[in-house]
XYZ file of C-alpha atoms in Angstrom:
249
model
C 42.475 52.759 -37.030
C 41.251 55.853 -35.177
C 43.024 59.116 -35.787
C 44.959 60.233 -32.719
C 45.016 63.923 -31.907
C 48.438 65.454 -32.479
C 49.832 67.949 -29.973
C 50.850 71.243 -31.584
C 54.577 71.885 -31.344
C 54.096 75.051 -29.304
C 51.662 73.449 -26.821
C 53.680 70.638 -25.322
C 56.123 70.194 -22.466
C 56.116 73.605 -20.726
C 52.344 73.658 -20.282
C 52.141 70.651 -17.986
C 55.610 70.734 -16.457
C 54.866 74.301 -15.392
C 52.145 73.040 -13.066
C 53.043 73.001 -9.408
C 51.670 70.680 -6.771
C 49.847 73.451 -4.945
C 47.865 74.245 -8.089
C 47.080 70.567 -8.687
C 45.951 70.099 -5.110
C 43.598 73.057 -5.445
C 42.233 71.608 -8.682
C 41.290 68.377 -6.927
C 39.270 70.134 -4.248
C 36.992 71.652 -6.923
C 35.570 68.259 -7.936
C 32.369 68.680 -5.930
C 31.433 71.995 -7.593
C 29.912 70.491 -10.764
C 27.302 67.890 -11.585
C 29.142 64.630 -12.123
C 28.415 61.196 -13.551
C 28.877 57.900 -11.719
C 28.601 55.021 -14.177
C 28.984 51.253 -14.323
C 29.903 49.131 -17.362
C 29.574 45.372 -17.748
C 30.085 42.852 -20.572
C 27.264 44.447 -22.581
C 29.446 47.495 -23.237
C 26.607 49.793 -22.166
C 27.175 52.332 -19.392
C 24.441 52.805 -16.817
C 24.127 54.879 -13.644
C 25.966 53.160 -10.813
C 22.848 52.918 -8.690
C 22.241 52.998 -4.960
C 24.851 51.255 -2.806
C 23.708 48.294 -0.691
C 22.981 48.581 3.013
C 26.496 47.342 3.861
C 27.674 50.907 3.182
C 26.564 51.685 6.746
C 29.572 49.734 7.958
C 31.831 52.468 6.563
C 30.877 55.841 8.108
C 32.205 59.063 6.669
C 34.922 59.893 9.153
C 36.671 63.217 8.728
C 39.350 63.408 7.671
C 38.889 60.324 5.515
C 42.538 59.400 5.216
C 44.198 56.931 2.860
C 44.598 54.329 5.608
C 40.828 54.457 6.233
C 40.138 53.906 2.542
C 42.542 50.960 2.468
C 41.000 49.386 5.571
C 37.436 49.977 4.383
C 38.170 48.375 1.016
C 39.701 45.357 2.745
C 36.658 44.946 5.004
C 34.244 45.614 2.155
C 35.589 42.783 -0.002
C 35.195 40.375 2.917
C 31.626 41.496 3.601
C 30.328 41.996 0.038
C 30.662 39.230 -2.537
C 28.783 40.674 -5.512
C 31.102 42.687 -7.780
C 28.395 45.204 -8.698
C 27.687 45.948 -5.052
C 31.415 46.200 -4.446
C 31.593 48.831 -7.180
C 28.664 50.768 -5.709
C 30.259 50.917 -2.273
C 33.776 51.544 -3.584
C 32.490 54.442 -5.699
C 31.198 56.154 -2.550
C 34.454 55.513 -0.683
C 36.623 56.745 -3.561
C 34.618 59.956 -3.950
C 34.772 60.482 -0.204
C 38.547 60.086 -0.249
C 39.214 62.296 -3.289
C 37.033 65.112 -1.970
C 38.999 65.230 1.289
C 42.532 64.372 0.127
C 43.814 67.851 -0.664
C 47.362 66.427 -0.757
C 46.544 64.195 -3.718
C 47.878 66.776 -6.166
C 51.354 66.081 -4.805
C 51.126 62.524 -6.141
C 50.141 63.359 -9.706
C 52.951 62.292 -12.024
C 53.833 64.276 -15.106
C 53.393 62.210 -18.291
C 56.462 60.658 -19.840
C 56.938 62.401 -23.184
C 57.901 59.198 -24.998
C 55.343 56.804 -23.491
C 52.603 59.417 -23.259
C 51.592 58.490 -19.711
C 52.889 57.927 -16.192
C 51.706 56.037 -13.102
C 52.233 56.696 -9.399
C 51.299 53.897 -6.975
C 49.771 55.341 -3.811
C 50.088 52.186 -1.737
C 51.737 48.808 -2.175
C 52.103 45.928 0.252
C 52.820 42.207 -0.259
C 49.524 40.308 -0.613
C 47.417 43.477 -0.331
C 44.668 42.711 -2.873
C 44.222 46.173 -4.422
C 46.143 48.505 -6.693
C 45.597 52.210 -6.044
C 47.230 54.669 -8.427
C 47.204 58.153 -9.837
C 47.789 58.238 -13.586
C 48.518 61.032 -16.052
C 47.998 60.965 -19.823
C 49.064 63.280 -22.617
C 46.298 64.612 -24.880
C 45.593 62.221 -27.732
C 47.171 59.239 -25.959
C 45.211 56.010 -26.621
C 45.207 52.675 -24.838
C 44.791 49.176 -26.270
C 41.404 47.495 -26.028
C 41.439 45.465 -22.811
C 39.558 44.186 -19.817
C 40.693 44.356 -16.194
C 39.638 40.845 -15.083
C 38.574 42.374 -11.761
C 36.187 45.027 -10.520
C 37.753 48.443 -10.945
C 37.089 52.162 -10.712
C 38.532 55.088 -12.641
C 37.830 58.627 -11.429
C 38.755 61.577 -13.650
C 40.310 64.297 -11.504
C 41.046 67.926 -12.298
C 39.101 71.045 -13.228
C 37.792 72.603 -16.426
C 41.339 73.098 -17.764
C 42.348 69.445 -17.246
C 42.018 66.730 -19.849
C 39.001 64.497 -20.377
C 38.935 60.777 -21.148
C 36.956 59.210 -23.986
C 36.006 55.627 -23.217
C 35.244 53.237 -26.063
C 33.083 50.473 -24.616
C 33.126 47.114 -26.393
C 30.945 44.013 -26.403
C 32.387 40.573 -27.154
C 30.145 38.647 -29.541
C 31.943 35.278 -29.941
C 31.785 32.464 -27.396
C 35.528 32.373 -26.674
C 35.889 28.797 -27.883
C 38.586 29.569 -30.479
C 41.970 30.296 -28.923
C 43.467 33.626 -29.937
C 40.250 34.866 -31.552
C 37.707 37.403 -30.303
C 34.944 39.262 -32.120
C 34.108 42.670 -30.695
C 31.487 45.284 -31.476
C 31.832 48.898 -30.374
C 28.775 49.334 -28.166
C 29.150 52.897 -26.878
C 31.392 55.902 -26.455
C 31.486 57.948 -23.260
C 33.390 61.197 -22.815
C 34.228 61.586 -19.132
C 35.051 64.935 -17.548
C 36.924 65.765 -14.353
C 34.705 64.737 -11.467
C 33.176 61.785 -13.342
C 33.687 58.226 -12.139
C 33.236 54.942 -13.984
C 33.239 51.402 -12.610
C 33.969 48.245 -14.575
C 32.873 44.691 -13.853
C 35.584 42.061 -14.463
C 34.184 41.188 -17.913
C 33.802 44.782 -19.143
C 35.981 45.664 -22.157
C 37.132 49.188 -22.973
C 39.801 51.364 -24.487
C 40.496 55.019 -23.828
C 41.738 58.079 -25.634
C 42.682 61.282 -23.869
C 41.010 64.521 -24.972
C 42.273 67.994 -24.135
C 40.023 70.694 -22.759
C 39.080 73.634 -24.942
C 41.970 76.113 -25.091
C 44.070 73.901 -22.808
C 46.568 71.105 -23.434
C 46.937 69.942 -19.853
C 47.118 66.186 -19.197
C 44.243 63.975 -18.174
C 44.618 62.852 -14.554
C 42.883 59.796 -13.116
C 42.596 58.004 -9.787
C 42.489 54.260 -10.435
C 41.415 51.460 -8.109
C 41.697 47.803 -9.095
C 40.652 44.706 -7.198
C 42.666 41.492 -7.332
C 42.749 40.411 -11.003
C 42.376 36.939 -12.439
C 45.396 37.165 -14.741
C 44.358 34.112 -16.738
C 41.317 36.085 -17.892
C 42.964 39.469 -18.402
C 43.086 40.154 -22.124
C 44.194 42.649 -24.742
C 42.077 42.679 -27.899
C 42.619 43.715 -31.498
C 39.122 44.285 -32.901
C 40.344 44.798 -36.473
C 42.274 41.505 -36.517
C 39.706 39.655 -34.371
C 42.598 38.730 -32.105
C 43.022 38.349 -28.335
C 45.990 37.625 -26.080
C 46.740 37.616 -22.377
C 47.536 41.083 -21.089
């Protein structure tokens, strides 16, 4: 098992609960001031640059302000027009960056992590039969996740500034053929440390786990903006690489 970073006793609750929404909103606006990575991961467990979006991106002009309702409508139209999940990710990455860079109110939605669970989720929009989940998520430093896939195309953008937490992604490759129920063999293919401003997209068969990493001289949470397509729950799994086990997630 990996060693999880412990939070020093004098560097816990007051440091993140002392943040106010105005400060967080200002943090989000600074995302465009540094060189950032935009990556894609598939079943190979190898991250690669996202690549150029397809020509269908022209259907979604950069209107200002690019409000949440425009993002929601553009995503809906994009899924109808674009059938390849990789091209969906390439277009969605542009739309998500466009939204985050203009949504100076997004700091108001950032939840403070639950001290017992180590994380918290705020759903930005929910509607019956709307095929996407859009959330802001916060994580305490050192908080890990299980190894899992999303069973849909998905995007995670790390938001914050140089004092905010980072996210280490462990990217896995499945090596068995899936013929034995309850069993899965995984190899760790790559590790990627993502900083605020970075964005990573996952194909439905990509497998990863995460661990939150604090910034130097700061114990602020890691904040992410998460977008998920409509999952195929029958193929959404949680893995235990050490036990070679898999179950529906």
